[in-house]
């Protein structure tokens, strides 16, 4: 499977130029590969009885369109090309145009009066840097007004390839075929809406040019996930000894769900540190975990919990904290105690709010995995939610560089997993996960993977992938219960191991 990277406009263009200059791959060869691969997808979308109009702009995106026209011409009897004035064409576009002329493919300088079934947008692509005006603005607005199917090549014309913003006006595409790599602007802001369905094509650029980029963004795939082995002669201590700190009178379900998912995912031993007021409830719910009961006050941990944690902390290799705890000074103190330890720590829910009060503790030497959703990320960093949503790639990357021992799992409709400036994106939106308890389940899987994986990033990647796959259930998404996802973890693990 072709590795899928996501780059900014400048990085994508630099990689393209490096392939041409460093690896001596002629641009016309790359263009031909792009046209051949894009045409395969177009043929899958467009039946051969449909009419096609290809819109070519002044540059190499337009040249791609002319090459596509040449390849499609033998399959479609009604095809037409709109070309720019020759004086505005790039060198490669002139060569492609000459071939179109030799083949007598119909072309004009202006948009035809008759409407076509499909329009292929090769006007600007990845290179646009200013607002569209004049002739091309009129063309784009006309195409949008026709409400026909549009396939954009590389980027919908008018969308900024880095930030995904509309530059004056933009093609509303039904499909976007991204060349060599995804562009960051396809995933954020207006770009998500304007791209329609995304495709990625390999045009022969050496993969090492992507791999050696600083601060890589990669789409998480099965090839990136390495489920830890469980040797037949292993002992429970080989798979982690975890202490989960959490719970309160009104929120005892959170830590229970986290503990169930941790056990289903393979943790070695598990102890729940909880307020005494919920110990009987949890004892009835399950008997696989051990309980470390703490004095409580008004349904939450009392101050005595701090000393109890200090006294017991060395009995465990992994600490998780936050599920169902509530925001208060005791939570802050317990989180501070956990982060000052030499244990691997998972911060979730209210612990993320508490960590912000002494955020420099995240620069500790041991692993910390944080699992915020967008609002919790705002609580943790002080960055408002609108800013986070406008560029989660940048937020995740910068946070992971600031706290290099941390692994961030930023949860939204897409999930961003970041460590030391490198980001993985899990693109598996699922409205069934838009329910209370889903985050607690992920926390539990993270704890279990941290007990089994040698590498903290790999633990986060495995956990995120297992969580997503376990939520792919053959039931209506509105009917998802946390137990449904938890009970599907064994099936997911079995399938991934095989």
Coordinates of N, CA, C and O in Angstrom, one line a residue, residues 321-409:
X321 N -4.7 8.4 35.2 CA -5.4 9.2 36.1 C -6.4 10.1 35.4 O -6.0 10.6 34.3
X322 N -7.5 10.3 36.0 CA -8.5 11.3 35.4 C -9.9 10.9 35.2 O -10.8 11.7 35.3
X323 N -10.1 9.6 34.9 CA -11.5 9.2 34.6 C -12.5 9.4 35.7 O -12.3 8.7 36.8
X324 N -13.4 10.2 35.5 CA -14.5 10.4 36.5 C -14.1 11.1 37.8 O -14.8 11.0 38.8
X325 N -13.0 11.9 37.8 CA -12.5 12.4 39.1 C -13.1 13.8 39.4 O -13.2 14.1 40.6
X326 N -13.4 14.5 38.4 CA -13.9 15.9 38.6 C -12.7 16.9 38.8 O -11.6 16.5 39.2
X327 N -13.0 18.2 38.5 CA -12.0 19.2 38.6 C -12.0 19.8 40.0 O -12.9 20.5 40.4
X328 N -10.9 19.6 40.7 CA -10.8 20.1 42.1 C -9.3 20.1 42.5 O -8.4 19.5 41.8
X329 N -9.0 20.6 43.6 CA -7.6 20.7 44.1 C -7.0 19.4 44.4 O -5.8 19.2 44.2
X330 N -7.8 18.4 44.8 CA -7.2 17.1 45.1 C -6.8 16.4 43.8 O -5.7 15.8 43.7
X331 N -7.6 16.6 42.7 CA -7.2 16.1 41.4 C -5.9 16.7 41.0 O -5.0 16.0 40.5
X332 N -5.8 18.0 41.2 CA -4.5 18.7 40.8 C -3.3 18.0 41.6 O -2.3 17.8 41.0
X333 N -3.5 17.8 42.8 CA -2.4 17.3 43.7 C -2.1 15.9 43.3 O -0.9 15.5 43.2
X334 N -3.0 15.1 43.0 CA -2.8 13.7 42.6 C -2.1 13.6 41.2 O -1.2 12.8 41.0
X335 N -2.5 14.5 40.3 CA -1.8 14.5 39.0 C -0.4 15.0 39.1 O 0.5 14.4 38.5
X336 N -0.2 16.0 40.0 CA 1.2 16.4 40.2 C 2.1 15.3 40.8 O 3.2 15.1 40.4
X337 N 1.5 14.6 41.7 CA 2.2 13.4 42.3 C 2.6 12.4 41.3 O 3.7 11.9 41.2
X338 N 1.6 12.1 40.4 CA 1.9 11.1 39.3 C 3.0 11.6 38.4 O 3.8 10.8 38.0
X339 N 2.9 12.9 38.0 CA 3.9 13.4 37.0 C 5.3 13.6 37.6 O 6.3 13.6 36.9
X340 N 5.4 13.7 38.9 CA 6.7 13.8 39.6 C 7.3 12.4 39.8 O 8.5 12.3 40.2
X341 N 6.6 11.3 39.5 CA 7.1 10.0 39.7 C 7.9 9.6 38.5 O 8.0 10.3 37.5
X342 N 8.5 8.4 38.6 CA 9.3 7.8 37.5 C 8.5 6.8 36.7 O 9.1 5.9 36.0
X343 N 7.2 6.8 36.8 CA 6.3 5.8 36.2 C 5.8 6.4 34.8 O 5.7 7.6 34.6
X344 N 5.4 5.4 34.0 CA 4.7 5.8 32.7 C 3.3 6.3 33.1 O 2.7 5.6 34.0
X345 N 2.9 7.4 32.6 CA 1.6 8.0 33.0 C 0.7 8.3 31.8 O 1.2 8.7 30.8
X346 N -0.6 8.0 32.0 CA -1.6 8.3 31.0 C -2.5 9.3 31.7 O -3.1 9.1 32.7
X347 N -2.7 10.4 31.0 CA -3.6 11.5 31.5 C -4.8 11.6 30.6 O -4.7 11.7 29.4
X348 N -6.0 11.5 31.3 CA -7.2 11.6 30.6 C -8.2 12.5 31.3 O -8.1 12.7 32.5
X349 N -9.2 12.9 30.6 CA -10.4 13.6 31.2 C -9.9 14.8 32.2 O -9.2 15.6 31.7
X350 N -10.4 14.8 33.4 CA -10.1 15.9 34.3 C -8.6 16.0 34.7 O -8.2 17.1 35.1
X351 N -7.9 15.0 34.5 CA -6.4 15.1 34.7 C -5.8 16.0 33.7 O -4.7 16.7 34.0
X352 N -6.3 16.2 32.6 CA -5.8 17.1 31.6 C -6.0 18.6 32.0 O -5.1 19.4 31.8
X353 N -7.1 18.8 32.6 CA -7.4 20.2 33.1 C -6.4 20.4 34.3 O -5.8 21.5 34.4
X354 N -6.2 19.4 35.1 CA -5.3 19.6 36.3 C -3.8 19.8 35.8 O -3.1 20.5 36.5
X355 N -3.4 19.1 34.8 CA -2.0 19.2 34.3 C -1.7 20.6 33.9 O -0.5 21.0 34.0
X356 N -2.6 21.3 33.4 CA -2.4 22.7 32.9 C -1.9 23.6 34.0 O -1.1 24.5 33.8
X357 N -2.3 23.3 35.3 CA -1.9 24.1 36.4 C -0.4 24.0 36.7 O 0.2 24.9 37.3
X358 N 0.3 23.0 36.2 CA 1.7 22.8 36.4 C 2.3 22.1 35.2 O 2.9 21.0 35.3
X359 N 2.1 22.7 34.0 CA 2.3 22.1 32.8 C 3.8 21.7 32.5 O 4.1 20.8 31.8
X360 N 4.7 22.4 33.2 CA 6.1 22.1 33.0 C 6.5 20.7 33.5 O 7.5 20.2 33.1
X361 N 5.6 20.1 34.3 CA 5.9 18.8 34.7 C 5.8 17.8 33.6 O 6.3 16.6 33.7
X362 N 5.2 18.2 32.5 CA 5.2 17.3 31.3 C 6.5 17.2 30.6 O 6.7 16.4 29.7
X363 N 7.5 18.0 31.0 CA 8.9 17.9 30.5 C 9.7 16.8 31.3 O 10.9 16.9 31.3
X364 N 9.0 15.9 32.0 CA 9.6 14.9 32.7 C 10.3 13.9 31.8 O 10.2 13.9 30.6
X365 N 11.2 13.0 32.4 CA 12.0 12.1 31.6 C 11.3 10.9 31.2 O 11.7 10.2 30.2
X366 N 10.2 10.5 31.9 CA 9.5 9.3 31.6 C 8.3 9.6 30.6 O 7.9 10.7 30.5
X367 N 7.8 8.5 30.0 CA 6.7 8.6 29.1 C 5.4 9.2 29.7 O 5.0 8.8 30.8
X368 N 4.8 10.1 29.0 CA 3.4 10.5 29.4 C 2.6 10.5 28.1 O 3.0 11.0 27.1
X369 N 1.4 9.8 28.2 CA 0.5 9.8 27.0 C -0.7 10.6 27.5 O -1.3 10.4 28.5
X370 N -1.1 11.6 26.6 CA -2.3 12.4 26.9 C -3.3 12.2 25.9 O -3.0 12.1 24.7
X371 N -4.6 12.1 26.3 CA -5.7 11.7 25.4 C -6.8 12.8 25.4 O -8.0 12.4 25.7
X372 N -6.6 14.0 25.1 CA -7.6 15.0 25.1 C -8.5 15.1 23.9 O -8.1 14.8 22.8
X373 N -9.8 15.4 24.1 CA -10.6 15.9 23.0 C -10.3 17.4 22.8 O -9.5 17.9 23.6
X374 N -11.0 18.0 21.9 CA -10.6 19.4 21.5 C -10.8 20.3 22.7 O -9.9 21.2 23.0
X375 N -11.9 20.2 23.5 CA -12.1 21.1 24.6 C -11.1 20.8 25.7 O -10.6 21.8 26.3
X376 N -10.7 19.6 25.9 CA -9.7 19.2 26.9 C -8.3 19.7 26.5 O -7.5 20.1 27.3
X377 N -8.1 19.7 25.2 CA -6.8 20.3 24.7 C -6.8 21.8 24.9 O -5.7 22.3 25.3
X378 N -7.9 22.4 24.8 CA -8.0 23.8 25.1 C -7.7 24.1 26.6 O -7.0 25.0 27.0
X379 N -8.3 23.2 27.5 CA -8.1 23.3 28.9 C -6.6 23.1 29.2 O -6.0 23.8 30.1
X380 N -6.0 22.2 28.5 CA -4.6 21.9 28.8 C -3.6 23.0 28.4 O -2.7 23.3 29.1
X381 N -3.9 23.5 27.2 CA -2.9 24.5 26.6 C -3.3 25.9 26.7 O -2.4 26.8 26.5
X382 N -4.6 26.2 27.0 CA -5.0 27.6 27.0 C -5.3 28.1 25.6 O -5.7 29.3 25.4
X383 N -5.2 27.3 24.6 CA -5.5 27.7 23.2 C -7.0 27.5 23.0 O -7.5 26.5 23.3
X384 N -7.7 28.5 22.4 CA -9.1 28.4 22.2 C -9.4 27.3 21.2 O -8.6 27.0 20.3
X385 N -10.6 26.7 21.3 CA -11.0 25.6 20.5 C -11.1 25.9 19.0 O -10.7 25.1 18.1
X386 N -11.5 27.2 18.7 CA -11.5 27.6 17.3 C -10.1 27.5 16.6 O -10.0 27.0 15.5
X387 N -9.1 27.9 17.3 CA -7.7 27.9 16.8 C -7.3 26.5 16.6 O -6.6 26.1 15.7
X388 N -7.6 25.6 17.6 CA -7.2 24.2 17.5 C -7.8 23.6 16.3 O -7.2 22.9 15.5
X389 N -9.1 23.8 16.1 CA -9.8 23.2 15.0 C -9.4 23.7 13.6 O -9.4 23.0 12.6
X390 N -8.8 24.9 13.6 CA -8.4 25.5 12.3 C -7.1 24.9 11.8 O -6.9 24.9 10.6
X391 N -6.3 24.4 12.7 CA -5.1 23.7 12.3 C -4.6 22.7 13.3 O -3.6 22.9 14.0
X392 N -5.3 21.6 13.5 CA -4.9 20.6 14.5 C -3.6 20.0 14.2 O -2.9 19.5 15.2
X393 N -3.2 19.9 13.0 CA -1.8 19.4 12.6 C -0.7 20.2 13.3 O 0.2 19.7 14.0
X394 N -0.8 21.5 13.2 CA 0.1 22.4 13.8 C 0.1 22.4 15.3 O 1.1 22.4 16.0
X395 N -1.1 22.4 15.9 CA -1.2 22.3 17.3 C -0.6 21.1 17.9 O 0.2 21.1 18.9
X396 N -0.9 19.9 17.3 CA -0.4 18.6 17.8 C 1.1 18.6 17.6 O 1.8 18.2 18.5
X397 N 1.6 19.1 16.4 CA 3.0 19.0 16.2 C 3.8 19.9 17.2 O 4.8 19.5 17.8
X398 N 3.3 21.1 17.4 CA 4.0 22.1 18.2 C 4.0 21.6 19.7 O 5.0 21.7 20.4
X399 N 2.9 21.0 20.1 CA 2.8 20.5 21.5 C 3.8 19.4 21.7 O 4.5 19.3 22.7
X400 N 3.9 18.5 20.7 CA 4.8 17.3 20.9 C 6.2 17.7 20.8 O 7.1 17.0 21.3
X401 N 6.5 18.8 20.1 CA 7.9 19.3 20.1 C 8.3 20.0 21.4 O 9.4 19.9 21.9
X402 N 7.3 20.7 22.0 CA 7.5 21.4 23.3 C 7.7 20.4 24.4 O 8.5 20.6 25.4
X403 N 7.0 19.2 24.3 CA 7.1 18.2 25.4 C 7.5 16.9 24.8 O 6.7 16.0 24.5
X404 N 8.8 16.7 24.5 CA 9.3 15.6 23.6 C 9.1 14.2 24.2 O 9.2 13.2 23.4
X405 N 8.9 14.1 25.5 CA 8.7 12.7 26.1 C 7.2 12.4 26.1 O 6.9 11.3 26.4
X406 N 6.4 13.3 25.7 CA 4.9 13.1 25.6 C 4.5 12.5 24.3 O 5.1 12.8 23.3
X407 N 3.4 11.7 24.3 CA 2.7 11.3 23.1 C 1.3 11.9 23.3 O 0.6 11.7 24.3
X408 N 0.9 12.7 22.3 CA -0.4 13.3 22.3 C -1.4 12.5 21.4 O -1.0 12.2 20.3
X409 N -2.6 12.2 21.9 CA -3.6 11.6 21.1 C -4.8 12.7 21.2 O -5.5 12.7 22.2

